[in-house]
Coordinates of C-alpha atoms and ligand atoms in Angstrom, one line a residue:
M1 CA 10.2 34.1 59.5
L2 CA 8.4 35.3 62.7
M3 CA 10.2 34.0 66.0
S4 CA 6.7 33.8 67.4
Q5 CA 5.8 31.1 64.8
L6 CA 9.3 29.4 64.5
Y7 CA 9.2 25.8 65.9
A8 CA 12.6 26.3 67.6
P9 CA 12.1 25.0 71.5
T10 CA 15.2 26.4 73.0
L11 CA 16.3 25.1 76.3
R12 CA 17.8 26.8 79.1
E13 CA 19.3 23.8 81.0
T14 CA 21.9 21.3 79.5
P15 CA 20.0 18.2 78.6
A16 CA 21.4 15.2 80.7
E17 CA 21.5 13.0 77.9
A18 CA 24.2 15.1 75.8
E19 CA 27.8 14.7 76.7
L20 CA 29.5 16.7 73.8
V21 CA 29.0 20.5 73.5
S22 CA 27.7 20.1 69.9
H23 CA 25.1 17.5 71.0
Q24 CA 24.1 19.9 74.0
L25 CA 23.9 23.0 71.7
M26 CA 22.0 21.1 68.9
L27 CA 19.1 20.3 71.6
R28 CA 19.4 23.4 73.5
A29 CA 19.2 25.7 70.3
G30 CA 16.2 23.6 69.1
L31 CA 17.9 22.2 66.0
M32 CA 16.7 18.6 66.7
R33 CA 15.3 16.1 68.9
R34 CA 16.2 12.6 69.8
A35 CA 13.4 10.2 68.4
A36 CA 15.3 6.8 69.5
S37 CA 18.8 5.9 70.3
G38 CA 21.1 7.2 67.5
M39 CA 18.0 8.6 65.6
Y40 CA 17.1 12.3 65.4
T41 CA 14.3 14.5 64.0
F42 CA 15.5 17.5 62.7
L43 CA 13.5 20.6 63.5
P44 CA 13.1 23.6 61.2
L45 CA 16.4 25.3 62.0
G46 CA 18.5 22.0 62.0
L47 CA 17.2 21.2 58.8
R48 CA 18.1 24.4 57.3
V49 CA 21.5 23.9 58.2
I50 CA 21.7 20.4 57.0
R51 CA 20.2 21.6 53.6
K52 CA 22.8 24.2 53.4
V53 CA 25.5 21.7 53.9
E54 CA 24.1 19.5 51.3
Q55 CA 23.9 22.2 48.9
I56 CA 27.6 23.0 49.1
I57 CA 28.5 19.3 48.7
R58 CA 26.3 19.3 45.6
E59 CA 27.7 22.2 44.0
E60 CA 31.3 20.7 44.6
M61 CA 30.5 17.2 43.4
D62 CA 28.7 18.7 40.3
A63 CA 31.8 20.7 39.8
I64 CA 33.8 17.4 39.2
M65 CA 31.2 15.9 37.1
G66 CA 29.3 14.0 39.7
Q67 CA 25.9 13.3 38.8
E68 CA 23.3 12.9 41.5
V69 CA 21.1 9.7 41.8
L70 CA 19.1 8.6 44.5
M71 CA 19.2 4.8 45.5
P72 CA 16.8 2.9 47.8
I73 CA 17.4 2.7 51.5
V74 CA 16.1 -0.9 51.5
Q75 CA 18.7 -3.2 49.5
P76 CA 18.1 -6.8 48.7
A77 CA 20.3 -9.6 50.3
E78 CA 21.4 -11.1 47.1
I79 CA 23.9 -8.4 45.9
W80 CA 25.5 -8.3 49.5
Q81 CA 25.7 -12.2 49.2
E82 CA 27.5 -11.6 45.9
S83 CA 30.0 -9.4 47.3
G84 CA 30.5 -11.6 50.5
R85 CA 29.5 -8.9 52.8
W86 CA 25.9 -10.1 53.8
D87 CA 27.9 -12.1 56.3
E88 CA 31.1 -10.0 57.0
Y89 CA 28.8 -6.8 58.0
G90 CA 27.8 -8.6 61.1
A91 CA 25.6 -7.1 63.8
E92 CA 26.1 -3.6 62.4
M93 CA 23.5 -4.2 59.6
F94 CA 19.9 -3.8 60.3
R95 CA 18.2 -6.6 58.4
L96 CA 14.6 -7.2 57.7
Q97 CA 12.3 -9.5 55.5
D98 CA 9.3 -8.9 53.4
R99 CA 6.0 -10.7 53.6
N100 CA 7.4 -13.4 51.5
G101 CA 10.4 -13.9 53.8
R102 CA 12.9 -12.5 51.3
Q103 CA 15.8 -10.8 53.0
F104 CA 16.7 -7.1 52.9
C105 CA 19.0 -4.6 54.7
L106 CA 18.7 -1.0 55.5
G107 CA 21.7 0.2 53.6
P108 CA 24.8 0.9 55.7
T109 CA 26.6 1.9 52.4
H110 CA 25.8 1.7 48.7
E111 CA 28.9 0.0 46.9
E112 CA 26.8 -3.3 46.1
L113 CA 23.8 -1.4 45.0
I114 CA 25.6 1.2 42.6
T115 CA 27.8 -1.7 41.2
A116 CA 24.7 -3.7 40.3
L117 CA 23.1 -0.6 38.9
V118 CA 26.1 0.1 36.3
R119 CA 26.9 -3.6 35.7
S120 CA 23.8 -3.8 33.4
E121 CA 24.4 -0.5 31.4
V122 CA 28.0 0.3 31.3
R123 CA 29.6 -1.8 28.3
S124 CA 32.2 0.5 26.9
Y125 CA 35.2 2.6 27.8
R126 CA 33.5 5.2 25.9
Q127 CA 31.0 5.7 28.9
L128 CA 33.9 6.3 31.3
P129 CA 34.7 8.0 33.5
L130 CA 31.3 7.9 35.4
R131 CA 30.8 9.6 38.7
L132 CA 27.5 9.1 40.5
Y133 CA 26.5 10.4 44.0
Q134 CA 23.7 10.5 46.4
I135 CA 22.8 12.1 49.4
Q136 CA 20.9 9.5 51.5
N137 CA 20.2 8.1 54.8
K138 CA 22.5 5.4 55.9
Y139 CA 21.7 2.8 58.7
R140 CA 24.3 1.3 61.1
D141 CA 23.4 -0.5 64.2
E142 CA 26.4 0.9 65.9
I143 CA 27.4 -0.6 69.2
R144 CA 27.6 2.6 71.0
P145 CA 25.5 5.1 69.2
R146 CA 26.3 8.5 71.0
F147 CA 27.1 12.1 70.8
G148 CA 24.2 13.0 68.9
L149 CA 24.9 13.5 65.4
M150 CA 28.5 12.3 65.8
R151 CA 27.8 8.6 65.9
G152 CA 24.1 7.9 64.9
R153 CA 22.3 4.6 63.9
E154 CA 20.5 6.6 61.1
F155 CA 22.6 9.4 59.5
I156 CA 22.7 11.3 56.3
M157 CA 25.7 10.7 54.0
K158 CA 26.9 11.8 50.6
D159 CA 28.3 8.9 48.9
M160 CA 29.9 9.1 45.6
Y161 CA 31.2 6.2 43.6
S162 CA 33.6 6.6 40.4
F163 CA 34.2 4.0 37.7
D164 CA 37.0 4.2 35.5
K165 CA 38.9 2.5 32.7
D166 CA 42.2 2.2 34.1
E167 CA 44.4 3.0 37.3
R168 CA 45.1 6.5 35.8
G169 CA 41.5 7.2 35.5
L170 CA 41.0 6.2 39.1
D171 CA 43.6 8.3 40.3
E172 CA 42.3 11.4 38.5
S173 CA 38.8 10.7 40.0
Y174 CA 40.4 10.0 43.5
W175 CA 42.2 13.5 43.4
A176 CA 39.3 15.3 42.1
A177 CA 37.1 14.2 44.8
F178 CA 40.0 14.5 47.5
H179 CA 40.3 18.3 46.4
A180 CA 36.4 18.6 46.3
Y181 CA 36.5 17.5 49.9
E182 CA 39.0 20.1 50.9
R183 CA 36.5 22.8 49.3
I184 CA 33.5 21.5 50.8
F185 CA 34.9 21.5 54.4
Q186 CA 36.7 24.9 53.8
R187 CA 33.2 26.5 52.6
C188 CA 31.5 24.9 55.5
G189 CA 34.1 26.8 57.9
L190 CA 36.0 23.7 58.8
E191 CA 39.7 23.3 59.0
V192 CA 40.4 19.6 57.9
R193 CA 43.5 17.6 57.8
P194 CA 43.4 14.5 55.2
V195 CA 45.3 11.8 57.0
E196 CA 46.4 8.5 55.5
A197 CA 44.1 5.6 56.9
D198 CA 43.6 2.0 56.8
S199 CA 41.2 0.8 54.2
G200 CA 39.8 -1.8 56.7
A201 CA 36.8 -4.1 55.4
I202 CA 35.7 -1.9 52.5
G203 CA 38.7 -3.2 50.3
G204 CA 41.3 -1.4 48.1
D205 CA 44.7 0.2 49.6
V206 CA 44.8 3.8 49.2
T207 CA 42.6 5.9 51.5
H208 CA 42.4 9.2 53.3
E209 CA 40.3 10.3 56.0
F210 CA 39.3 14.1 56.4
M211 CA 40.0 15.0 60.1
V212 CA 38.8 17.8 62.2
L213 CA 41.3 18.1 64.9
A214 CA 39.2 18.5 68.2
E215 CA 39.3 17.1 71.7
A216 CA 35.7 15.7 71.0
G217 CA 37.2 13.3 68.2
E218 CA 37.0 9.5 68.6
D219 CA 39.9 8.9 66.4
F220 CA 43.8 9.4 67.0
V221 CA 45.7 11.2 64.5
L222 CA 49.6 11.5 64.3
H223 CA 51.0 14.4 62.3
C224 CA 54.5 15.5 61.6
S225 CA 55.7 18.7 63.1
K226 CA 57.9 19.6 60.1
C227 CA 56.3 18.1 56.9
S228 CA 52.7 17.4 55.9
Y229 CA 52.6 13.7 56.8
A230 CA 49.6 12.8 58.8
A231 CA 48.0 9.2 59.4
N232 CA 45.4 8.0 61.7
V233 CA 46.9 5.6 64.4
E234 CA 45.6 2.4 62.8
R235 CA 48.0 3.4 59.7
A236 CA 50.9 5.5 61.1
E237 CA 54.0 4.0 59.8
G238 CA 56.6 2.9 62.2
V239 CA 60.3 3.7 61.2
D240 CA 62.6 0.7 60.5
L241 CA 66.1 0.5 62.4
P242 CA 69.4 -0.4 60.9
E243 CA 70.1 -4.1 60.6
Q244 CA 73.0 -3.9 63.2
A245 CA 72.0 -3.5 66.7
P246 CA 73.7 -0.6 68.3
G247 CA 77.1 -2.3 69.3
G248 CA 77.7 -2.8 72.9
E249 CA 78.6 -5.7 75.0
L250 CA 76.3 -8.7 74.9
K251 CA 75.8 -10.0 78.4
A252 CA 75.4 -13.6 79.3
L253 CA 72.0 -15.0 79.1
E254 CA 70.5 -15.6 82.7
E255 CA 67.4 -17.0 84.0
V256 CA 65.7 -15.1 86.9
A257 CA 63.0 -16.2 89.2
T258 CA 59.9 -13.6 88.9
P259 CA 57.2 -15.3 91.2
Q260 CA 53.8 -14.2 90.0
I261 CA 55.2 -11.5 88.2
S262 CA 53.9 -11.2 84.6
T263 CA 53.1 -7.7 83.4
I264 CA 55.7 -5.3 81.8
A265 CA 55.2 -2.9 84.6
Q266 CA 55.5 -5.7 87.4
V267 CA 58.7 -7.1 85.7
C268 CA 60.4 -3.7 85.4
A269 CA 59.5 -2.9 89.0
F270 CA 60.9 -6.3 90.2
L271 CA 64.1 -6.4 88.1
G272 CA 64.6 -2.5 88.1
T273 CA 64.8 -2.4 84.4
Q274 CA 62.9 0.0 81.9
P275 CA 59.9 -1.2 79.4
E276 CA 62.1 -0.3 76.5
D277 CA 64.7 -2.8 77.5
C278 CA 61.9 -5.7 77.5
I279 CA 60.6 -7.5 74.6
K280 CA 56.9 -8.7 74.9
T281 CA 55.8 -11.9 73.1
L282 CA 52.1 -12.0 72.1
I283 CA 50.9 -15.5 70.9
Y284 CA 48.1 -15.2 68.3
I285 CA 46.1 -17.4 66.2
A286 CA 46.2 -16.7 62.6
D287 CA 43.8 -18.5 60.3
G288 CA 44.2 -21.6 62.9
R289 CA 48.1 -21.3 63.2
P290 CA 49.9 -20.1 66.2
V291 CA 52.2 -17.2 65.7
A292 CA 54.1 -15.0 67.9
A293 CA 54.3 -11.2 67.7
L294 CA 57.4 -9.5 69.4
I295 CA 57.1 -6.0 70.4
R296 CA 59.4 -3.6 72.5
G297 CA 58.0 -3.4 76.1
D298 CA 56.8 0.1 75.7
H299 CA 55.1 -0.2 72.7
N300 CA 51.7 -1.6 71.7
L301 CA 51.0 -4.0 68.7
N302 CA 48.9 -2.7 66.0
E303 CA 46.6 -5.8 65.2
I304 CA 45.6 -4.2 61.7
K305 CA 49.2 -4.2 60.7
L306 CA 49.8 -7.9 61.9
R307 CA 46.7 -8.8 60.2
K308 CA 48.0 -7.2 56.8
F309 CA 51.3 -8.4 57.1
L310 CA 50.2 -12.1 57.5
Q311 CA 47.5 -11.6 55.1
C312 CA 45.2 -13.6 57.1
Q313 CA 41.5 -13.7 57.3
S314 CA 41.2 -14.3 61.1
L315 CA 43.4 -13.1 63.9
E316 CA 42.8 -13.6 67.5
L317 CA 44.9 -13.6 70.8
A318 CA 45.3 -17.4 71.8
D319 CA 43.5 -18.5 74.8
E320 CA 45.1 -19.5 78.1
A321 CA 45.1 -23.2 77.3
T322 CA 46.6 -22.7 73.9
I323 CA 49.3 -20.3 75.4
S324 CA 50.2 -23.0 78.1
R325 CA 50.5 -25.8 75.4
I326 CA 52.8 -23.7 73.2
T327 CA 55.0 -22.0 75.6
G328 CA 54.9 -24.5 78.4
A329 CA 54.2 -21.7 81.0
P330 CA 51.0 -19.9 82.0
V331 CA 50.0 -16.4 80.3
G332 CA 52.7 -13.8 81.0
F333 CA 55.9 -15.8 80.7
A334 CA 56.1 -16.2 77.0
G335 CA 59.2 -15.3 75.5
P336 CA 61.3 -15.9 71.9
V337 CA 64.0 -18.0 73.2
G338 CA 63.3 -21.7 72.2
L339 CA 59.8 -20.9 71.1
D340 CA 59.1 -22.9 68.0
I341 CA 56.5 -21.3 66.3
P342 CA 56.9 -18.4 63.6
L343 CA 58.1 -15.2 65.3
Y344 CA 57.2 -11.8 63.8
A345 CA 59.1 -9.0 65.4
D346 CA 58.5 -5.2 65.1
Y347 CA 61.3 -3.2 63.7
A348 CA 62.1 -1.6 67.2
V349 CA 63.0 -5.1 68.5
K350 CA 66.1 -4.7 66.3
G351 CA 67.3 -2.1 68.6
V352 CA 66.8 -3.8 72.1
Q353 CA 70.0 -5.4 73.4
N354 CA 70.2 -7.6 76.5
A355 CA 66.6 -7.7 76.7
V356 CA 64.3 -9.1 79.4
V357 CA 62.0 -11.6 78.0
G358 CA 59.5 -14.4 79.4
A359 CA 61.5 -17.7 79.8
N360 CA 58.6 -19.9 78.7
K361 CA 58.6 -21.3 82.2
Q362 CA 56.3 -20.3 85.1
D363 CA 57.6 -17.7 87.4
A364 CA 60.7 -17.1 85.4
H365 CA 62.1 -14.7 83.0
L366 CA 65.3 -14.1 81.0
R367 CA 67.8 -11.4 81.2
N368 CA 70.2 -10.3 78.5
A369 CA 68.3 -12.3 75.7
N370 CA 69.8 -11.1 72.4
L371 CA 68.6 -11.3 68.7
N372 CA 70.6 -13.7 66.6
R373 CA 72.6 -15.0 69.4
D374 CA 69.5 -16.4 71.7
F375 CA 66.6 -16.3 69.1
T376 CA 66.1 -15.4 65.4
V377 CA 63.0 -14.2 64.2
T378 CA 61.0 -15.2 60.9
A379 CA 60.6 -11.7 59.6
F380 CA 60.7 -8.1 60.7
A381 CA 57.8 -5.8 60.0
D382 CA 56.2 -2.6 60.9
L383 CA 53.7 -3.9 63.7
R384 CA 53.6 -1.3 66.3
E385 CA 51.3 1.3 67.2
V386 CA 52.9 4.7 66.5
Q387 CA 53.0 7.0 69.4
P388 CA 53.5 10.9 69.6
G389 CA 57.3 11.3 69.7
D390 CA 58.1 8.7 67.3
P391 CA 60.2 9.8 64.1
C392 CA 58.3 11.0 61.1
P393 CA 58.5 8.2 58.6
R394 CA 58.9 10.6 55.6
C395 CA 61.4 13.3 57.0
G396 CA 62.6 12.2 60.3
G397 CA 60.8 15.3 62.1
V398 CA 58.8 14.3 65.4
L399 CA 55.2 13.1 65.0
L400 CA 52.6 14.9 67.3
G401 CA 49.4 13.3 68.5
A402 CA 45.9 14.7 68.4
R403 CA 42.2 13.7 68.6
G404 CA 40.2 13.9 65.3
I405 CA 36.6 13.8 64.0
E406 CA 36.3 11.9 60.8
V407 CA 34.0 13.8 58.6
G408 CA 34.6 12.2 55.3
Q409 CA 36.9 9.5 53.7
V410 CA 38.1 8.9 50.1
F411 CA 38.8 5.3 48.9
K412 CA 40.4 3.7 45.9
L413 CA 38.7 0.4 45.8
G414 CA 39.9 -0.9 42.5
T415 CA 38.0 -3.9 41.3
K416 CA 36.7 -5.5 44.6
Y417 CA 33.1 -4.9 44.0
S418 CA 33.1 -4.9 40.0
K419 CA 34.7 -8.5 40.2
A420 CA 32.5 -9.8 42.6
L421 CA 29.6 -8.5 41.0
G422 CA 30.6 -8.9 37.5
A423 CA 30.6 -5.2 36.4
T424 CA 32.9 -5.3 33.2
F425 CA 33.2 -3.2 30.1
L426 CA 35.1 -3.5 26.9
Q427 CA 38.3 -1.7 26.5
E428 CA 39.5 -0.2 23.3
N429 CA 41.3 -3.4 22.2
G430 CA 38.0 -5.2 22.8
V431 CA 39.2 -7.0 26.1
E432 CA 36.5 -7.3 28.9
T433 CA 37.8 -5.8 32.2
P434 CA 36.2 -5.0 35.6
L435 CA 35.5 -1.4 36.1
I436 CA 37.9 0.3 38.4
M437 CA 36.2 1.9 41.3
G438 CA 36.7 4.6 44.0
C439 CA 34.2 5.7 46.6
Y440 CA 33.9 8.7 48.5
G441 CA 32.0 9.7 51.7
I442 CA 30.9 12.5 53.8
G443 CA 28.7 12.3 57.0
V444 CA 26.6 15.5 56.6
G445 CA 25.3 15.4 60.3
R446 CA 28.9 14.8 61.7
T447 CA 30.0 17.6 59.7
V448 CA 27.4 19.9 61.3
A449 CA 28.4 18.6 64.7
A450 CA 32.3 19.2 64.1
V451 CA 31.3 22.8 62.9
I452 CA 29.5 23.5 66.4
E453 CA 32.3 21.5 68.1
T454 CA 34.9 24.0 66.9
N455 CA 32.5 27.1 66.5
H456 CA 30.8 28.0 69.7
D457 CA 31.1 30.1 72.9
E458 CA 29.7 29.7 76.5
D459 CA 26.5 31.5 74.9
G460 CA 26.0 29.1 72.2
I461 CA 26.6 28.3 68.6
I462 CA 28.7 30.7 66.3
W463 CA 27.6 29.7 62.7
P464 CA 30.0 30.3 59.7
L465 CA 27.7 32.3 57.5
S466 CA 27.8 29.7 54.7
I467 CA 25.5 27.3 56.9
A468 CA 23.9 29.6 59.6
P469 CA 20.2 28.6 59.6
Y470 CA 19.2 32.3 59.1
H471 CA 21.7 35.2 58.7
V472 CA 20.0 37.9 60.5
I473 CA 17.6 38.4 63.5
V474 CA 15.9 41.6 64.1
V475 CA 15.0 42.2 67.9
P476 CA 13.0 45.2 69.2
V477 CA 13.9 45.6 72.7
S478 CA 10.2 46.0 73.6
M479 CA 7.4 44.8 71.5
K480 CA 5.0 46.9 73.7
D481 CA 6.4 50.2 72.3
P482 CA 4.7 50.6 69.1
A483 CA 7.5 52.7 67.7
Q484 CA 10.2 50.0 68.3
A485 CA 7.7 47.2 66.9
Q486 CA 6.8 49.3 63.9
A487 CA 10.5 50.1 63.0
A488 CA 11.5 46.6 63.5
H489 CA 8.8 45.3 61.5
K490 CA 9.7 47.7 58.7
L491 CA 13.3 46.9 58.8
Y492 CA 12.4 43.2 58.5
Q493 CA 10.4 43.8 55.6
E494 CA 13.2 45.7 53.8
L495 CA 15.6 42.9 54.5
L496 CA 13.0 40.2 53.3
A497 CA 12.7 42.2 50.2
Q498 CA 16.4 42.1 49.6
G499 CA 16.3 38.4 49.8
I500 CA 18.1 38.3 53.0
E501 CA 17.4 35.4 55.4
V502 CA 16.2 37.2 58.4
V503 CA 14.1 36.1 61.4
F504 CA 11.9 38.7 63.4
D505 CA 11.8 38.3 67.0
D506 CA 8.2 39.6 67.3
R507 CA 7.7 38.0 70.7
D508 CA 6.4 39.7 73.6
E509 CA 9.4 38.6 76.0
R510 CA 12.1 40.5 77.9
P511 CA 15.0 41.6 76.0
G512 CA 17.3 39.3 77.9
V513 CA 15.4 36.4 76.9
K514 CA 15.4 37.3 73.3
F515 CA 19.4 38.2 73.4
K516 CA 19.9 34.8 74.9
D517 CA 18.0 32.9 72.3
A518 CA 19.6 34.8 69.5
D519 CA 23.1 34.0 70.9
L520 CA 22.2 30.2 71.6
I521 CA 20.8 29.7 68.0
G522 CA 23.7 31.6 66.8
F523 CA 22.3 34.2 64.3
P524 CA 25.5 35.7 62.7
I525 CA 24.1 39.1 62.8
R526 CA 21.5 40.6 65.5
V527 CA 19.7 43.8 64.8
T528 CA 18.6 45.7 68.0
I529 CA 16.0 48.4 67.8
G530 CA 15.6 50.0 71.3
P531 CA 14.3 53.2 72.4
K532 CA 17.4 55.2 72.8
S533 CA 18.7 54.3 69.3
L534 CA 15.3 55.0 67.9
E535 CA 15.4 58.5 69.3
K536 CA 18.8 59.2 67.6
G537 CA 17.6 57.5 64.3
E538 CA 19.9 54.9 64.9
V539 CA 20.1 50.9 64.9
E540 CA 22.6 48.7 66.5
I541 CA 24.3 45.8 64.9
V542 CA 26.0 42.9 66.8
I543 CA 28.3 40.5 65.1
R544 CA 27.8 37.1 66.9
R545 CA 31.3 36.0 66.2
T546 CA 33.2 38.8 67.6
K547 CA 30.4 40.5 69.7
E548 CA 31.4 43.5 67.8
V549 CA 28.6 46.4 68.3
K550 CA 28.0 49.1 65.8
S551 CA 25.4 51.8 65.6
L552 CA 24.4 52.8 62.3
P553 CA 21.9 55.5 60.9
A554 CA 18.7 53.5 60.3
D555 CA 19.0 53.9 56.4
Q556 CA 22.5 52.4 56.3
V557 CA 21.6 49.0 58.0
V558 CA 20.2 47.3 54.9
P559 CA 23.4 48.1 52.8
A560 CA 25.6 47.3 55.7
I561 CA 24.0 44.0 56.4
R562 CA 24.3 43.2 52.6
G563 CA 28.1 44.3 52.6
I564 CA 28.6 41.7 55.5
L565 CA 27.0 38.9 53.9
E566 CA 28.4 39.5 50.3
G567 CA 31.8 39.9 51.6
E568 CA 31.9 36.4 53.3
I569 CA 29.5 33.9 51.7
Ligands
ATP601 P1 33.6 5.6 61.9 O1 35.2 5.0 61.8 O2 33.5 6.9 62.6 O3 32.7 4.5 62.4 P2 33.4 5.0 59.0 O4 34.8 5.1 58.7 O5 32.8 3.6 59.3 O6 33.2 5.8 60.4 P3 32.5 5.5 56.4 O7 32.0 4.2 56.1 O8 33.9 6.0 55.9 O9 32.4 5.7 58.0 O10 31.5 6.6 56.1 C1 31.7 8.0 55.5 C2 31.4 9.0 56.5 O11 30.2 8.7 57.1 C3 32.4 9.1 57.9 O12 33.6 9.8 57.4 C4 31.5 9.8 58.7 O13 31.7 11.2 58.4 C5 30.2 9.4 58.4 N1 29.6 8.4 59.4 C6 30.0 7.2 59.5 N2 29.4 6.6 60.5 C7 28.7 7.5 61.1 C8 27.6 7.4 62.2 N3 27.4 6.3 62.7 N4 26.9 8.6 62.6 C9 27.4 9.7 61.8 N5 28.1 9.8 60.8 C10 28.8 8.5 60.4
MG602 MG1 35.6 6.0 57.3

């Protein structure tokens, strides 16, 4: 490819629309352009990177017996109504109608469509396992599309779906995909950490997210300093405490006036106590019924855990009127003593002695409230949001916190979709059973963004060889010097003949401009041909990642480049 022809409009200035480095560099290096909020056009260099990531994914999916298919983007409403997700998906789903008023959506994911596909053909256990995947655009009308490819409204996903005859088969499919994901991200030059995650609305109960630990991440991960335990904050487990509170003197319960003092911070300042000596009482409405959640003062409630524990469909904080009806006090004074609704307490509440709690009375709190003496709880559960510094639930080590970019996720779905859509098969004993499913997604664009986020310097992108748009750029210092131009052209032709992905910067630009573009786009190897080296019969090679410079006799350049590429790809 000739640089003079390449459609890669580079930008010197950082575009105001881009906050993250990866987003800035993808625009500046001319890899893509914004078409609308959360939607991008890939330019030639960007598309080459995307295609390379897709190719790595294909190879690893094929290696675990995945078979590629391509489903439509536009999906009929009926199958989503069958699964119940037509309503559940809410505003994130792009919906449309055809000329006859029939409803469709732009697929945000494809569990329904693939289940509807196999239900009519898979009849017998002999046809299983079946692993089908596609690489396809997905559409989600995200509330906040941002950060370029990280959170688009249109994005490319590889999604695989597995169908097995039993749990053991699902386990095999799940771990095959899990290990394939490890290889895919490693080949893309990414260091990922699989973390236990919450399965959310998609169904199923076992799931891992593949996280790239990076400041730019929108997720929060807790990982053990000693063992391999890692989980995202939605899922990370809080440790239970022994049944017996740490023995100590139980002081007499006492009411104290706390005029207009309602938050934990205000109460602590006023009473000269610490948040960990307080118990917060949060009133929720779960499927229409009021319940109270008790949490240590310095902890936050994890609503996902509470919802799971209560197995409720809807869960919301009670409004002011409900709170004052239930507690007899305005918001900020609820407490467990004398409260006549089910009380669910986080494990850590067991450890709070002589606690400060709300008095269920305006402008009053209680001191020295004690579990079992002054109040009892309906049940203890793991309800809090785990924090860095908490103990590891596996080994007792200490949990550390880090931000993460979720580049992929694997789920054991079980029979949620096969049951809802009636996708069954006949077992060996002739019994008709729903197919057992798993699903496995990778965000292709988000993977590229994560690579840039973790591989760049002040001059631009540093591509891993495996996904670089081109491997080599040949730069004559001056195209005006016929000797340089000729030597550079000859080298370019030789590299092309060897099948090496090379760009020839044949532009009549100052060398500084050409070098800046080469660094910004991030060609892993730059070959410079200048007057001095030509005199000596030498050529200069610069390695982008290390900035290492080597001078080589002209006739050794091609084998040297081949050596570098073969050693690393
Ligand atoms: P998130 O929690 O970040 O919204 P998700 O858990 O909803 O993502 P999945 O349904 O698990 O996403 O999709 C599989 C993969 O697709 C994700 O791991 C991520 O890499 C990618 N992905 C999801 N949403 C987007 C998006 N809006 N833009 C780009 N990639 C996305
Ligand atoms: Mg996910």
